[in-house]
Amino acid sequence: MMIGIGSDLCDIRRIENVLARHGARFEERVFTPRERAAANRRSGAARLGTFAKRWAAKEACAKALGTGFARGVFHRDLGVENLVGGQPVMVLSGGACVRLDEIVPAGCTPRIMVTMTDEYPYAFAQVIIVADGVAHP
């Protein structure tokens, strides 16, 4: 059963401006260590696109959780990692995990699907949260 859906469109130039102004402080406040490492292995437009896609995925996931960035859900609680084949996956921690547990029916297992893309000057992400299994009242 579908639990939540969210999408976000991000202007890569906005991320570029924030990074130019706040640099590492912004990176550390918003992105997980693995996200920063993935982006910083790239340079130029590819680096900016990597950050922007992850920003969009965080926004989309917060929407799918039904909270936005409130009720204990913070940007760093929502991370994007890639499987060996490159498929992006959301990794939740902290308040985001608590919220996910609240919205998934008992007896069900949550599954979070994420897709991201960028075409300068925009990055887009969509997140769908489903509950697999049989819900118990």
XYZ file of N, CA and C in Angstrom:
411
model
N 0.841 -1.165 0.000
C 0.000 0.000 0.000
C 0.895 1.241 0.000
N 0.439 2.265 -0.729
C 1.222 3.498 -0.769
C 0.980 4.282 0.518
N 2.082 4.750 1.106
C 2.031 5.518 2.344
C 2.215 7.011 2.059
N 3.127 7.332 1.135
C 3.383 8.733 0.842
C 4.134 8.913 -0.462
N 3.991 10.088 -1.044
C 4.689 10.423 -2.275
C 5.109 11.887 -2.188
N 6.284 12.180 -2.696
C 6.766 13.554 -2.713
C 7.678 13.774 -3.900
N 7.711 14.994 -4.382
C 8.628 15.342 -5.470
C 9.172 16.733 -5.218
N 10.312 17.031 -5.825
C 10.909 18.349 -5.670
C 11.743 18.677 -6.899
N 11.672 19.934 -7.295
C 12.469 20.483 -8.386
C 13.390 21.527 -7.773
N 14.681 21.388 -8.005
C 15.677 22.269 -7.416
C 16.460 22.976 -8.518
N 16.672 24.261 -8.347
C 17.506 25.026 -9.268
C 18.968 24.841 -8.844
N 19.756 24.208 -9.683
C 21.160 23.926 -9.368
C 21.918 25.213 -9.061
N 21.549 26.306 -9.704
C 22.224 27.584 -9.461
C 22.024 28.051 -8.028
N 20.906 27.710 -7.442
C 20.648 28.065 -6.039
C 21.621 27.337 -5.120
N 21.814 26.040 -5.369
C 22.771 25.251 -4.588
C 24.177 25.803 -4.795
N 24.506 26.158 -6.019
C 25.820 26.732 -6.321
C 26.057 28.009 -5.508
N 25.050 28.869 -5.440
C 25.176 30.120 -4.682
C 25.346 29.870 -3.186
N 24.574 28.935 -2.645
C 24.681 28.632 -1.219
C 26.044 28.023 -0.903
N 26.526 27.144 -1.761
C 27.848 26.556 -1.548
C 28.943 27.620 -1.627
N 28.799 28.547 -2.547
C 29.796 29.616 -2.675
C 29.795 30.499 -1.427
N 28.619 30.730 -0.865
C 28.492 31.597 0.308
C 28.877 30.905 1.608
N 28.455 29.644 1.767
C 28.596 28.974 3.064
C 29.500 27.743 3.038
N 29.863 27.248 1.868
C 30.814 26.151 1.717
C 30.580 24.961 2.611
N 31.648 24.561 3.311
C 31.625 23.352 4.126
C 30.569 23.414 5.231
N 30.289 24.600 5.744
C 29.283 24.734 6.801
C 27.912 24.253 6.314
N 27.553 24.661 5.094
C 26.292 24.215 4.498
C 26.335 22.707 4.228
N 27.416 22.242 3.648
C 27.542 20.813 3.339
C 27.359 19.965 4.586
N 28.033 20.334 5.674
C 27.992 19.537 6.896
C 26.631 19.613 7.587
N 25.947 20.731 7.435
C 24.640 20.901 8.076
C 23.547 20.106 7.362
N 23.679 19.963 6.044
C 22.597 19.402 5.234
C 22.867 17.974 4.767
N 24.101 17.661 4.414
C 24.408 16.385 3.760
C 25.147 15.431 4.694
N 24.892 14.139 4.510
C 25.580 13.113 5.291
C 27.024 13.009 4.807
N 27.902 12.415 5.613
C 29.286 12.239 5.168
C 29.394 11.481 3.836
N 28.566 10.473 3.641
C 28.611 9.708 2.382
C 28.147 10.546 1.195
N 27.139 11.400 1.407
C 26.685 12.281 0.336
C 27.772 13.284 -0.039
N 28.423 13.839 0.973
C 29.501 14.801 0.707
C 30.640 14.131 -0.050
N 30.987 12.915 0.353
C 32.068 12.193 -0.326
C 31.706 11.921 -1.782
N 30.464 11.508 -2.027
C 30.031 11.223 -3.403
C 30.100 12.476 -4.263
N 29.636 13.598 -3.737
C 29.642 14.841 -4.509
C 31.054 15.362 -4.714
N 31.868 15.272 -3.682
C 33.211 15.846 -3.756
C 34.200 14.992 -4.543
N 33.783 13.800 -4.965
C 34.598 13.009 -5.906
C 34.466 13.567 -7.321
N 33.500 14.451 -7.505
C 33.238 15.048 -8.813
C 33.698 16.496 -8.792
N 33.673 17.115 -9.945
C 34.053 18.527 -9.998
C 33.095 19.281 -10.906
N 33.110 20.594 -10.780
C 32.318 21.454 -11.650
C 30.840 21.177 -11.589
N 30.223 21.144 -12.775
C 28.772 20.971 -12.887
C 28.309 19.620 -12.327
N 29.129 18.582 -12.477
C 28.754 17.264 -11.955
C 28.658 17.289 -10.430
N 29.557 17.991 -9.777
C 29.527 18.124 -8.310
C 28.263 18.867 -7.883
N 27.981 19.976 -8.539
C 26.799 20.760 -8.199
C 25.517 19.959 -8.429
N 25.460 19.223 -9.542
C 24.293 18.397 -9.835
C 24.089 17.310 -8.798
N 25.186 16.738 -8.325
C 25.101 15.689 -7.302
C 24.503 16.249 -6.017
N 24.986 17.406 -5.592
C 24.416 18.036 -4.399
C 22.951 18.407 -4.622
N 22.630 18.992 -5.771
C 21.263 19.448 -6.043
C 20.280 18.282 -6.099
N 20.673 17.174 -6.710
C 19.781 16.007 -6.759
C 19.506 15.488 -5.358
N 20.526 15.469 -4.523
C 20.343 14.989 -3.166
C 19.487 15.950 -2.348
N 19.650 17.252 -2.576
C 18.783 18.237 -1.929
C 17.321 17.967 -2.319
N 17.087 17.789 -3.617
C 15.727 17.532 -4.104
C 15.166 16.237 -3.513
N 15.995 15.201 -3.389
C 15.535 13.928 -2.823
C 15.156 14.088 -1.354
N 15.925 14.874 -0.611
C 15.603 15.117 0.796
C 14.259 15.835 0.916
N 14.065 16.855 0.085
C 12.801 17.601 0.092
C 11.639 16.673 -0.267
N 11.826 15.849 -1.295
C 10.773 14.925 -1.721
C 10.460 13.907 -0.633
N 11.481 13.401 0.028
C 11.257 12.406 1.082
C 10.540 13.025 2.279
N 10.908 14.252 2.643
C 10.229 14.929 3.754
C 8.738 15.112 3.437
N 8.439 15.388 2.182
C 7.036 15.516 1.760
C 6.341 14.158 1.836
N 7.014 13.109 1.383
C 6.421 11.771 1.414
C 6.172 11.301 2.848
N 7.014 11.746 3.781
C 6.816 11.409 5.190
C 5.642 12.173 5.796
N 5.206 13.217 5.100
C 4.054 13.983 5.545
C 4.364 15.062 6.572
N 5.646 15.351 6.781
C 6.018 16.336 7.793
C 6.713 17.565 7.215
N 7.343 17.424 6.048
C 8.286 18.447 5.644
C 9.417 18.413 6.657
N 10.120 19.530 6.800
C 11.206 19.578 7.781
C 10.673 20.160 9.080
N 9.901 19.335 9.774
C 9.298 19.679 11.062
C 9.138 18.376 11.832
N 8.671 18.488 13.060
C 8.401 17.318 13.901
C 9.610 16.408 14.017
N 10.806 17.015 14.120
C 12.019 16.243 14.352
C 12.694 15.685 13.119
N 12.221 16.034 11.929
C 12.840 15.565 10.686
C 13.772 16.669 10.174
N 15.051 16.321 10.023
C 16.066 17.261 9.565
C 16.717 16.761 8.280
N 17.314 17.679 7.530
C 17.967 17.314 6.265
C 18.956 16.162 6.442
N 19.762 16.202 7.481
C 20.775 15.160 7.656
C 20.180 13.820 8.066
N 18.892 13.790 8.423
C 18.220 12.520 8.726
C 17.856 11.763 7.450
N 17.969 12.425 6.310
C 17.573 11.852 5.025
C 18.809 11.819 4.131
N 19.318 10.636 3.868
C 20.518 10.518 3.051
C 20.250 9.724 1.795
N 20.978 10.057 0.745
C 20.895 9.302 -0.502
C 22.225 8.585 -0.700
N 22.145 7.280 -0.857
C 23.317 6.474 -1.169
C 23.020 5.712 -2.449
N 24.043 5.116 -3.015
C 23.856 4.359 -4.253
C 24.265 2.912 -4.047
N 23.440 2.000 -4.554
C 23.798 0.584 -4.553
C 24.948 0.373 -5.529
N 25.537 -0.801 -5.494
C 26.689 -1.099 -6.350
C 26.402 -0.804 -7.818
N 25.205 -1.093 -8.273
C 24.829 -0.851 -9.667
C 24.498 0.595 -9.977
N 24.488 1.459 -8.947
C 24.212 2.870 -9.148
C 22.835 3.328 -8.719
N 21.922 2.394 -8.444
C 20.563 2.764 -8.052
C 20.586 3.572 -6.763
N 19.913 4.743 -6.746
C 19.868 5.523 -5.516
C 18.875 4.928 -4.521
N 19.224 5.014 -3.246
C 18.353 4.561 -2.170
C 18.359 5.608 -1.064
N 17.226 5.776 -0.405
C 17.137 6.684 0.739
C 17.545 5.919 1.993
N 18.361 6.559 2.812
C 18.767 6.004 4.093
C 18.300 6.988 5.160
N 17.369 6.540 6.021
C 16.798 7.415 7.033
C 17.434 7.164 8.391
N 17.550 8.228 9.174
C 18.048 8.126 10.540
C 17.288 9.128 11.402
N 17.549 9.109 12.685
C 16.981 10.093 13.603
C 15.472 10.224 13.511
N 15.023 11.490 13.491
C 13.596 11.790 13.463
C 12.881 11.265 12.238
N 13.592 11.127 11.126
C 12.967 10.581 9.912
C 12.595 9.116 10.119
N 13.449 8.361 10.815
C 13.130 6.953 11.124
C 11.928 6.871 12.056
N 11.892 7.747 13.036
C 10.765 7.767 13.976
C 9.472 8.021 13.216
N 9.495 9.010 12.323
C 8.286 9.340 11.544
C 7.879 8.179 10.645
N 8.856 7.532 9.998
C 8.549 6.393 9.136
C 7.852 5.299 9.944
N 8.367 5.023 11.136
C 7.740 4.007 12.000
C 6.307 4.382 12.360
N 6.042 5.682 12.521
C 4.701 6.145 12.882
C 3.690 5.939 11.756
N 4.132 6.044 10.504
C 3.170 6.008 9.397
C 3.029 4.642 8.735
N 3.905 3.706 9.086
C 3.811 2.366 8.503
C 2.948 1.488 9.407
N 1.900 0.893 8.859
C 1.022 0.041 9.672
C 1.767 -1.140 10.295
N 1.311 -1.549 11.462
C 1.888 -2.708 12.144
C 1.855 -3.925 11.227
N 2.913 -4.686 11.233
C 2.995 -5.895 10.419
C 3.483 -5.652 9.001
N 3.721 -4.396 8.643
C 4.192 -4.066 7.299
C 5.645 -3.623 7.336
N 6.298 -3.796 6.223
C 7.689 -3.378 6.064
C 7.735 -2.205 5.097
N 8.375 -1.102 5.508
C 8.445 0.046 4.601
C 9.457 -0.170 3.483
N 9.150 0.381 2.342
C 10.068 0.383 1.199
C 10.030 1.790 0.621
N 11.205 2.382 0.454
C 11.293 3.747 -0.058
C 11.959 3.709 -1.422
N 11.255 4.222 -2.402
C 11.786 4.281 -3.765
C 12.107 5.725 -4.097
N 13.256 5.939 -4.705
C 13.676 7.295 -5.065
C 14.238 7.287 -6.483
N 13.922 8.330 -7.204
C 14.524 8.540 -8.515
C 14.951 9.999 -8.588
N 16.093 10.231 -9.222
C 16.651 11.582 -9.321
C 17.202 11.781 -10.724
N 17.187 13.034 -11.158
C 17.801 13.379 -12.437
C 18.175 14.854 -12.404
N 19.114 15.218 -13.252
C 19.417 16.637 -13.384
C 19.738 16.961 -14.832
N 19.316 18.126 -15.220
C 19.607 18.711 -16.529
C 19.745 20.196 -16.242
N 20.988 20.661 -16.291
C 21.248 22.045 -15.891
C 20.260 22.982 -16.554
N 19.634 23.855 -15.803
C 19.921 24.262 -14.429
C 19.009 23.626 -13.369
N 18.415 22.475 -13.662
C 17.475 21.896 -12.700
C 17.849 20.475 -12.289
N 17.463 20.136 -11.059
C 17.562 18.772 -10.551
C 16.176 18.404 -10.036
N 15.798 17.157 -10.237
C 14.471 16.687 -9.849
C 14.605 15.366 -9.106
N 13.743 15.176 -8.110
C 13.679 13.889 -7.410
C 12.235 13.579 -7.039
N 11.940 12.297 -7.008
C 10.629 11.827 -6.566
C 10.845 10.660 -5.621
N 10.071 10.643 -4.538
C 10.155 9.583 -3.528
C 8.759 9.016 -3.302
N 8.690 7.697 -3.287
C 7.437 6.991 -2.979
C 7.720 6.043 -1.819
N 6.880 6.115 -0.796
C 6.988 5.212 0.350
C 5.811 4.255 0.297
N 6.123 2.963 0.323
C 5.080 1.941 0.354
C 5.289 1.050 1.570
N 4.210 0.376 1.961
C 4.263 -0.591 3.050
C 3.947 -1.954 2.460
N 4.909 -2.858 2.534
C 4.723 -4.218 2.037
C 4.272 -5.120 3.186
N 3.419 -6.084 2.875
C 2.972 -7.027 3.876
C 1.515 -6.807 4.227
N 1.088 -7.463 5.274
C -0.299 -7.395 5.710
C -0.374 -6.557 6.974
N -1.189 -5.516 6.944
C -1.358 -4.655 8.112
C -2.184 -5.371 9.162
N -1.760 -5.187 10.415
C -2.508 -5.763 11.555
C -3.114 -4.622 12.365
N -4.415 -4.691 12.623
C -5.064 -3.617 13.393
C -4.605 -3.540 14.825
